[in-house]
Coordinates of C-alpha atoms and ligand atoms in Angstrom, one line a residue:
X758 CA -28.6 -4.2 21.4
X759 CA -27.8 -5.2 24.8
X760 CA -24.9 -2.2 24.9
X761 CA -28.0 -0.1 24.2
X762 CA -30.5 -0.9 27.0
X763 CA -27.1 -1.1 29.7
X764 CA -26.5 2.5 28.3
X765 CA -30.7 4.0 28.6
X766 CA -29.8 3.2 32.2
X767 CA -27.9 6.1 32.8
X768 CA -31.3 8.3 31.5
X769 CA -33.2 6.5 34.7
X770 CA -34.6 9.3 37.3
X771 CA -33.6 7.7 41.1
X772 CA -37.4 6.8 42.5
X773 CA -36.5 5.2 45.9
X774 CA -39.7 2.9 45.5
X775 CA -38.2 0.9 42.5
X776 CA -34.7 1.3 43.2
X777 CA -34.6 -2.5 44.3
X778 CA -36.6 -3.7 41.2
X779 CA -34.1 -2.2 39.0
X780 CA -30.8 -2.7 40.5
X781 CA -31.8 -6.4 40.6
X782 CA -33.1 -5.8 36.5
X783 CA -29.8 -4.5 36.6
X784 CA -27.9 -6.8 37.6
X785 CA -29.9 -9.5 35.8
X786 CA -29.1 -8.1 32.4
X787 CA -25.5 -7.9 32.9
X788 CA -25.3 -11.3 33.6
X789 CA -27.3 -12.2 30.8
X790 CA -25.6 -9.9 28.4
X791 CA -22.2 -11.4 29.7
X792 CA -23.2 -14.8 29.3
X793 CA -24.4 -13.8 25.5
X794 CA -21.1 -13.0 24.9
X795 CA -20.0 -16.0 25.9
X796 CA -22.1 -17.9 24.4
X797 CA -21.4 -15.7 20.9
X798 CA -17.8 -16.3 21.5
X799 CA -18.6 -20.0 21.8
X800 CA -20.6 -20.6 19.1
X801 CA -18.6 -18.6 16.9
X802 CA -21.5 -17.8 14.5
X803 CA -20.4 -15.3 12.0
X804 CA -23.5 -13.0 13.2
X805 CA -22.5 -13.1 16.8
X806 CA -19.2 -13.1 16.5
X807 CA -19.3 -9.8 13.7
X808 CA -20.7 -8.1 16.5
X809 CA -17.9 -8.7 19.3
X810 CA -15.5 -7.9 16.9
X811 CA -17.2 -4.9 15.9
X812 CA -18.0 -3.4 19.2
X813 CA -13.8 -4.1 19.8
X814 CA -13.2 -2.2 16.7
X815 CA -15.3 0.8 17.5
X816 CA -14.3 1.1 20.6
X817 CA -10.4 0.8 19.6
X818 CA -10.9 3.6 16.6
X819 CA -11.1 6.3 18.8
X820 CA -8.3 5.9 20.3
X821 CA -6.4 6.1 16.6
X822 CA -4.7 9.0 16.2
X823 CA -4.8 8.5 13.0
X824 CA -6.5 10.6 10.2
X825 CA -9.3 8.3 8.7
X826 CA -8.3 9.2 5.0
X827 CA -4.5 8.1 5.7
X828 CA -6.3 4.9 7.3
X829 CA -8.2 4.4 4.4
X830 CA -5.2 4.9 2.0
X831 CA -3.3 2.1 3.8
X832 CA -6.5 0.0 3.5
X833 CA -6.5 0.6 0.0
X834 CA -3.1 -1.0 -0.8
X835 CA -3.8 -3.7 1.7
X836 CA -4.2 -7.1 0.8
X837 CA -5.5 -10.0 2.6
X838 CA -4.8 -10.5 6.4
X839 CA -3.8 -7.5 8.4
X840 CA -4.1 -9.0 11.8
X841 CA -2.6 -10.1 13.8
X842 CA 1.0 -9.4 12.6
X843 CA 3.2 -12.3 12.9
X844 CA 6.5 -10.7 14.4
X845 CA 9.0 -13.3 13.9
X846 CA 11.3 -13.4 11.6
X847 CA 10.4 -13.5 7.9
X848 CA 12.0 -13.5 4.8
X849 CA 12.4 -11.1 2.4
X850 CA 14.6 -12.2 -0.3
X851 CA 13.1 -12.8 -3.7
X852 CA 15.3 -16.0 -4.4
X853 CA 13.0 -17.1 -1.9
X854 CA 9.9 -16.5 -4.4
X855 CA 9.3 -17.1 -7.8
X856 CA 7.0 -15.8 -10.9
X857 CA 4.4 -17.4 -11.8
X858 CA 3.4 -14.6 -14.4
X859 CA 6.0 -13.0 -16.0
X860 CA 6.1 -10.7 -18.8
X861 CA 9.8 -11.8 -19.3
X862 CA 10.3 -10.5 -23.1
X863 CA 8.4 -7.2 -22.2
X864 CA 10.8 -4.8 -21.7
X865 CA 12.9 -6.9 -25.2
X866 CA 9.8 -5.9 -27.0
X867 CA 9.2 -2.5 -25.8
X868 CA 12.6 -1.0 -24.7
X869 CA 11.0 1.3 -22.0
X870 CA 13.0 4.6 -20.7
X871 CA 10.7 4.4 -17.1
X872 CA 8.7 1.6 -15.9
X873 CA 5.8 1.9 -13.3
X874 CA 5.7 -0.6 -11.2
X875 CA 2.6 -1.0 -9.1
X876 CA 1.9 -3.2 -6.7
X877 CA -1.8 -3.9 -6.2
X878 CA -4.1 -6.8 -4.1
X879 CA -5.5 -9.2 -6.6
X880 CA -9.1 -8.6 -6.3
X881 CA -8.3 -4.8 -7.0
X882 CA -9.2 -4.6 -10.7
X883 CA -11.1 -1.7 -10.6
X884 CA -7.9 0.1 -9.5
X885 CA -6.0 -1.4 -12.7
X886 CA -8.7 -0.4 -15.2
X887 CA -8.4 3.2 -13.7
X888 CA -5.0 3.2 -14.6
X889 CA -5.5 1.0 -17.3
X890 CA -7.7 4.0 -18.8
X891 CA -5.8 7.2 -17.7
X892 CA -1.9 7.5 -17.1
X893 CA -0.9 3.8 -17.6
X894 CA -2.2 3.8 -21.1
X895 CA 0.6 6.2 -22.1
X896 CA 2.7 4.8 -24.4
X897 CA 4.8 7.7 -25.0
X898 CA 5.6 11.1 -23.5
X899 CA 8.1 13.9 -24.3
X900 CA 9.7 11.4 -27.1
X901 CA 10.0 8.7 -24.7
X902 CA 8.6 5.0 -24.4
X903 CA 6.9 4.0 -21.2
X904 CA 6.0 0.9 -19.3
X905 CA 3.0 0.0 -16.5
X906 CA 3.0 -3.2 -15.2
X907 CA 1.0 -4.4 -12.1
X908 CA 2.5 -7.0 -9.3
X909 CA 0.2 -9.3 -7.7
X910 CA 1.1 -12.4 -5.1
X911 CA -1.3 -15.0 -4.1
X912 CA -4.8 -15.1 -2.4
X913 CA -5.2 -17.5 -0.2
X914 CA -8.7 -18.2 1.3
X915 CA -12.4 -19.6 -0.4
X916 CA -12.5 -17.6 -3.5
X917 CA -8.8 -18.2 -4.1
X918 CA -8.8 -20.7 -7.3
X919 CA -11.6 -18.6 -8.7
X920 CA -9.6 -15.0 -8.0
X921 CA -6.6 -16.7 -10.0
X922 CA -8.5 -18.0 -13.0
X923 CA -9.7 -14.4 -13.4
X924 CA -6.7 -13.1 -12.6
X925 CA -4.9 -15.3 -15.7
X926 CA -7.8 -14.1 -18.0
X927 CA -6.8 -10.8 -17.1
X928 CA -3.3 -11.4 -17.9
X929 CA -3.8 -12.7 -21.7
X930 CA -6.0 -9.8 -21.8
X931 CA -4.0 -7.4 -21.1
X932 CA -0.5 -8.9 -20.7
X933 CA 0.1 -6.1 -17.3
X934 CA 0.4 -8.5 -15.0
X935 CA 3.6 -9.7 -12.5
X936 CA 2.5 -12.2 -10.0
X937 CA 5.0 -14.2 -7.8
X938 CA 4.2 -16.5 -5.2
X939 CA 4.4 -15.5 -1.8
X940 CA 0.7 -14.4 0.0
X941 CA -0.1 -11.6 -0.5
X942 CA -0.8 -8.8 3.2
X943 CA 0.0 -5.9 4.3
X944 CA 2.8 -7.7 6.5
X945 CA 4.2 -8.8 3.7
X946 CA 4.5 -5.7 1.5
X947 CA 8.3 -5.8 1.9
X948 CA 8.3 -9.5 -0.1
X949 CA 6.2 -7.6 -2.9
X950 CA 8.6 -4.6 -3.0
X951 CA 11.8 -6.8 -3.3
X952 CA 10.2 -9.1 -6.0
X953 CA 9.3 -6.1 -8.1
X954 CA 13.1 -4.9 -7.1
X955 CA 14.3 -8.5 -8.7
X956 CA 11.7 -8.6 -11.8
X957 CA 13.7 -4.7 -12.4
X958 CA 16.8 -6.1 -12.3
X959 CA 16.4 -9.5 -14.5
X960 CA 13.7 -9.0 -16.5
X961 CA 13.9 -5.2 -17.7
X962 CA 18.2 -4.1 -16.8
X963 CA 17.3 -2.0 -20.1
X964 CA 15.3 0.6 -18.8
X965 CA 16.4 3.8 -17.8
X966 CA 14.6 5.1 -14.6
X967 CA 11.2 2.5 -12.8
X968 CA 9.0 4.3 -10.1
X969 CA 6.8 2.1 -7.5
X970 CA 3.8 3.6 -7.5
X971 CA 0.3 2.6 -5.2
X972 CA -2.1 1.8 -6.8
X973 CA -4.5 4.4 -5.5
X974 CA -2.0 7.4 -7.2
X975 CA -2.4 9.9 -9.9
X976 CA 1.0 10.3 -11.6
X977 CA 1.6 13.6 -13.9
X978 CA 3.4 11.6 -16.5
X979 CA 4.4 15.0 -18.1
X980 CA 5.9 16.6 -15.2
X981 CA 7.5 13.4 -14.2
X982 CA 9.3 13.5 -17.9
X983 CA 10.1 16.7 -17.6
X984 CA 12.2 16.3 -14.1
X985 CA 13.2 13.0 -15.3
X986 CA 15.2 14.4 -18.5
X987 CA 16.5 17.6 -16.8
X988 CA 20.4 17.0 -18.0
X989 CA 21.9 17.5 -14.7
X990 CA 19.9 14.3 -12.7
X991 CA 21.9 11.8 -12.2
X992 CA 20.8 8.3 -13.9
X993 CA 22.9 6.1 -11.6
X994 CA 22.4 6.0 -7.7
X995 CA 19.1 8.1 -7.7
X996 CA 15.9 7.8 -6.2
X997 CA 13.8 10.8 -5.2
X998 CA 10.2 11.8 -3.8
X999 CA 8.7 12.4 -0.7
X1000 CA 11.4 12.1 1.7
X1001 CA 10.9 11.0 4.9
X1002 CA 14.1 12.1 7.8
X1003 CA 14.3 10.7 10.8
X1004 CA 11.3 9.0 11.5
X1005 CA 11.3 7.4 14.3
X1006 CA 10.2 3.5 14.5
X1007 CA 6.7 3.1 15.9
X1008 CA 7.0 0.5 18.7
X1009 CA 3.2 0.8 19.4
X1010 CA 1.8 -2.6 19.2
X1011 CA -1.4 -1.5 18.3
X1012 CA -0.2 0.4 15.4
X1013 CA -0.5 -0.6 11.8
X1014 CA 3.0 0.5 11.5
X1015 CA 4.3 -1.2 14.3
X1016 CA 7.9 -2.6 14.2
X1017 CA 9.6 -5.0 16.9
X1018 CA 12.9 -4.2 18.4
X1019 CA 13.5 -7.5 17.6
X1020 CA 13.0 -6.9 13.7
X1021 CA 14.6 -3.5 13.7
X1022 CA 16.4 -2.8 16.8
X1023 CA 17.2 1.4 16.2
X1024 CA 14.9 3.9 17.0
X1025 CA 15.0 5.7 14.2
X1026 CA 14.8 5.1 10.1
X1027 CA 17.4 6.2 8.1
X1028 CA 16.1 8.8 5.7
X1029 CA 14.0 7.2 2.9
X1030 CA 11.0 7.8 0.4
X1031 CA 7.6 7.7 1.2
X1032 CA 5.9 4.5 -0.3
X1033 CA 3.3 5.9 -1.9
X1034 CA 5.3 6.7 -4.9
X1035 CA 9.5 7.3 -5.6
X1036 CA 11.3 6.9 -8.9
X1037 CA 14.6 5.5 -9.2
X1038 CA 17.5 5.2 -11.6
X1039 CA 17.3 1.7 -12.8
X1040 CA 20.6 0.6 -11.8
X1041 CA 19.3 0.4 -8.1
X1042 CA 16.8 -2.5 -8.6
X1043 CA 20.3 -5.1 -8.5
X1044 CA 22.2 -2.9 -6.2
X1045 CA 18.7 -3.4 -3.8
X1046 CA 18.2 -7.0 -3.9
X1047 CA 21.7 -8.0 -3.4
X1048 CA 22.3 -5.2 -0.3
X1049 CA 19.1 -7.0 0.8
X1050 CA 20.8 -10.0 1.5
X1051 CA 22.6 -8.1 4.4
X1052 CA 19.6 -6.4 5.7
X1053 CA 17.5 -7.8 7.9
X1054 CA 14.0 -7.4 6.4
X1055 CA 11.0 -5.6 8.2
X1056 CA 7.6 -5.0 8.0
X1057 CA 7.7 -1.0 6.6
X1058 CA 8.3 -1.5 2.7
X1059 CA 9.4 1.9 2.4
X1060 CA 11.8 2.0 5.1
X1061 CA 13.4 -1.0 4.4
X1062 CA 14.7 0.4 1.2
X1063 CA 15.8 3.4 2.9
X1064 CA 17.9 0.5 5.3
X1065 CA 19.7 -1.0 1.9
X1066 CA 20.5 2.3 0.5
X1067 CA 21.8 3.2 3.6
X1068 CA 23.7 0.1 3.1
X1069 CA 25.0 0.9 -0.5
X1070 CA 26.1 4.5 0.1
X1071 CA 23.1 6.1 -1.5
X1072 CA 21.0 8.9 -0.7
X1073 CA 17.7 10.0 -1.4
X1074 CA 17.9 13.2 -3.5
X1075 CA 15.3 16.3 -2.7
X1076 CA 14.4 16.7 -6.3
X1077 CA 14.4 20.3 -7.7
X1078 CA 10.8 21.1 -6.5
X1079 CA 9.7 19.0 -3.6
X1080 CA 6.6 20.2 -3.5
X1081 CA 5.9 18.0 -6.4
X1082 CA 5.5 15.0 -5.0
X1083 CA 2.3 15.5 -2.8
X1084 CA 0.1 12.9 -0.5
X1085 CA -3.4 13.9 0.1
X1086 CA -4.4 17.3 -1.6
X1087 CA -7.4 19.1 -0.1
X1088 CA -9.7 19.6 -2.7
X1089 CA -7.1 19.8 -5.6
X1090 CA -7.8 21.9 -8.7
X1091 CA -6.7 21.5 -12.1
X1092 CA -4.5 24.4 -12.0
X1093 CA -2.5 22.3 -8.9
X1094 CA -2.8 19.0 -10.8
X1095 CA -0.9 20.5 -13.8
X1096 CA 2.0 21.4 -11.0
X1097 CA 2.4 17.1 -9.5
X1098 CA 4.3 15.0 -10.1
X1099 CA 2.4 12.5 -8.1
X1100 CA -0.6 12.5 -5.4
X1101 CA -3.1 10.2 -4.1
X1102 CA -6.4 9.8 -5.1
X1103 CA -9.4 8.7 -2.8
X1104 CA -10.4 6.0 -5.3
X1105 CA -10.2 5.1 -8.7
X1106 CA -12.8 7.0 -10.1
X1107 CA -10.6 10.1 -8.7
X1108 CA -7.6 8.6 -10.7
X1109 CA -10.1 9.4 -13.6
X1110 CA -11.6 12.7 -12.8
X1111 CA -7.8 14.3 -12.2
X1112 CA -7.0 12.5 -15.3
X1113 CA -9.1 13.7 -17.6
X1114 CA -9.3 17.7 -15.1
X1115 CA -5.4 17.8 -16.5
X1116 CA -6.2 16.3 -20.1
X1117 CA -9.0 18.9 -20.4
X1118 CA -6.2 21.9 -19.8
X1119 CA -3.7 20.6 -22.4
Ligands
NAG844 C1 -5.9 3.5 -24.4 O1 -5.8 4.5 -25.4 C2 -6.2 4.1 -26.7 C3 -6.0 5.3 -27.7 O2 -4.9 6.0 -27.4 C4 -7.7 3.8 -26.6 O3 -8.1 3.3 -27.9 C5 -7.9 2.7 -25.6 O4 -9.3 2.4 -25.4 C6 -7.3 3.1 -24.2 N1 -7.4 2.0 -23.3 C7 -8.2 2.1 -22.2 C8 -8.1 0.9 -21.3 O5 -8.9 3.0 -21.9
NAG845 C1 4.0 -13.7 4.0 O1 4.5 -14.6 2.9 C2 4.9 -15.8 3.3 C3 5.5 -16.5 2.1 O2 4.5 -16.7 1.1 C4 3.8 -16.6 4.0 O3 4.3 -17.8 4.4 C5 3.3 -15.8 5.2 O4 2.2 -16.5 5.7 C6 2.9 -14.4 4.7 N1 2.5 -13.7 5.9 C7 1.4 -13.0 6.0 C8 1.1 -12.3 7.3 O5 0.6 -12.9 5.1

């Protein structure tokens, strides 16, 4: 409100008779609209203090370079607290954590040949009923068994005891559930990727090939069987997708992305595969976790694993057609949904539309 009448003042015509009586208006109202601020700082009531935030925000978002749909996407897989970003040192080990849901005899029971592993926030159930109802329901394709499991952390905050009793009714439900117990954030997506690294390797050493997949993805599980049992990829040492080379670290502070020289001193990433979705041969999940104790961890999930292949040896492969592995499509069709291998859906009732778009044509 007060932005708006500082702002009509510009509309004004000069009339040298009330001049005086509005430059001392003027002045008036910004003393009162400062101390209002103050006061809304002070008080910290949740109305005021919306507002000051807000008008920070709005006037900080055009100055984002960023395309609002990427923004969105990262909001998507975000958890809890995304500001501000602690930037000492944290830990990233999963001996450090623990499960406090685990489908341990899961993989005994079903024998998978790929997993899907995706990591989700805990109050995202509508995202896990999408997949729930579309890809993740596949038991079998091509011949062979496969696997969706979500991973969850904790909530921390009001609803937090009320979030985990649902959560556990979800579980015996469905029985998709990891959860292991560090808090759950955007910061602290590199914790959630090396716990699901560690679940891999002790809890399911049987399966063939796991992908980490966003929960906001559509995943061709036809195509993916298709690349995944050409006879000449390699089952040990692999990990393909959207590659990402020499990207170089975003030292921006105001960036979501941002990384401190003191957590990652190079400027540049060694090559690795975009989040958003990469399959692996399943002997990497160990290999990963135990590199990782050599690693300092950061803040980019992704390119930390990039970092511990780069420490055991291993390259991402280009798989045989890149062009497979797609981000955001502009207004994708079915005839380019039957061609993915993976790409990212604007919400979960898209997961279901490109679902059912691909189902309709087979
Ligand atoms: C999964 O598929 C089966 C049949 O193949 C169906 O009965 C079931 O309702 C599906 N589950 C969900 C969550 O849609
Ligand atoms: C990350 O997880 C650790 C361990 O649970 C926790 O202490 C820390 O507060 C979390 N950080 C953020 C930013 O959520």
């Amino acid at each position: 409100m007060a932005i708006g009448i500082l702002s009509a003042r510009c509309c004004l015509t000069p009339d040298p008779a009330s001049m005086h009586h509005i430059k001392r208006g003027f002045i008036l109202l910004v003393v009162l609209t400062l101390s209002l601020l103050v006061v809304a700082y002070i008080y910290h009531s949740p109305y005021n203090h919306f507002n000051v935030v807000n008008l920070i925000k709005s006037c900080k978002t055009e100055s984002l370079a960023v395309s609002k749909d990427f923004w969105n996407k990262m909001h998507s897989t975000t958890s809890i607290s995304t500001n501000p970003v602690p930037q000492h040192q944290y830990v990233a080990h999963p001996s450090n954590y623990h499960f406090i849901i685990d489908e341990h005899e899961k993989c005994k029971q079903i024998n998978p040949f790929v997993v899907f592993m995706v990591p989700v926030a805990l109050y995202q159930r509508e995202a896990r009923n999408a997949i729930r109802s579309t890809w993740g329901n596949e038991t079998t394709v091509q011949g062979k068994t496969v696997l969706t499991l979500f991973v969850v952390g904790l909530t921390v905050g009001a609803d937090s005891e009320k979030a985990q009793q649902q959560l556990e009714e979800e579980s015996r439900q469905h029985r998709d559930l990891i959860q292991s117990n560090f808090v759950d954030s955007y910061f602290n997506l590199t914790i959630k990727t090396m716990v699901t690294m560690d679940w891999l390797a002790t809890r399911c050493p049987q399966a063939t090939f796991s992908m980490k997949v966003d929960s906001d993805m559509y995943i061709n599980l036809e195509n993916l069987m298709t690349l995944l049992l050409r006879p000449e990829l390699p089952r040990q040492n692999y990990i393909t997708g959207f590659l990402m080379w020499d990207r170089p670290v975003i030292r921006n502070k105001k960036s979501r992305y941002y990384v401190s020289e003191e957590l990652y001193p190079d400027t540049k990433y060694p090559t690795y595969v975009l989040g958003v979705a990469y399959v692996f041969s399943n002997d990497l999940p160990k290999k990963l976790v135990e590199a990782s104790k050599d690693v300092a961890p950061f803040n980019i999930e992704d390119a930390y694993i990039g970092a511990c292949l780069k420490q055991i040896g291993v390259k991402p492969s280009r798989s045989p057609d890149p062009s497979q592995f797609r981000t955001y499509m502009k207004d994708p069709k079915h005839h380019d949904l039957s061609k993915v291998i993976t790409t990212i859906a604007r919400s979960p009732k898209q997961i279901v539309e490109f679902w059912k778009s691909v189902k309709r044509q087979t």
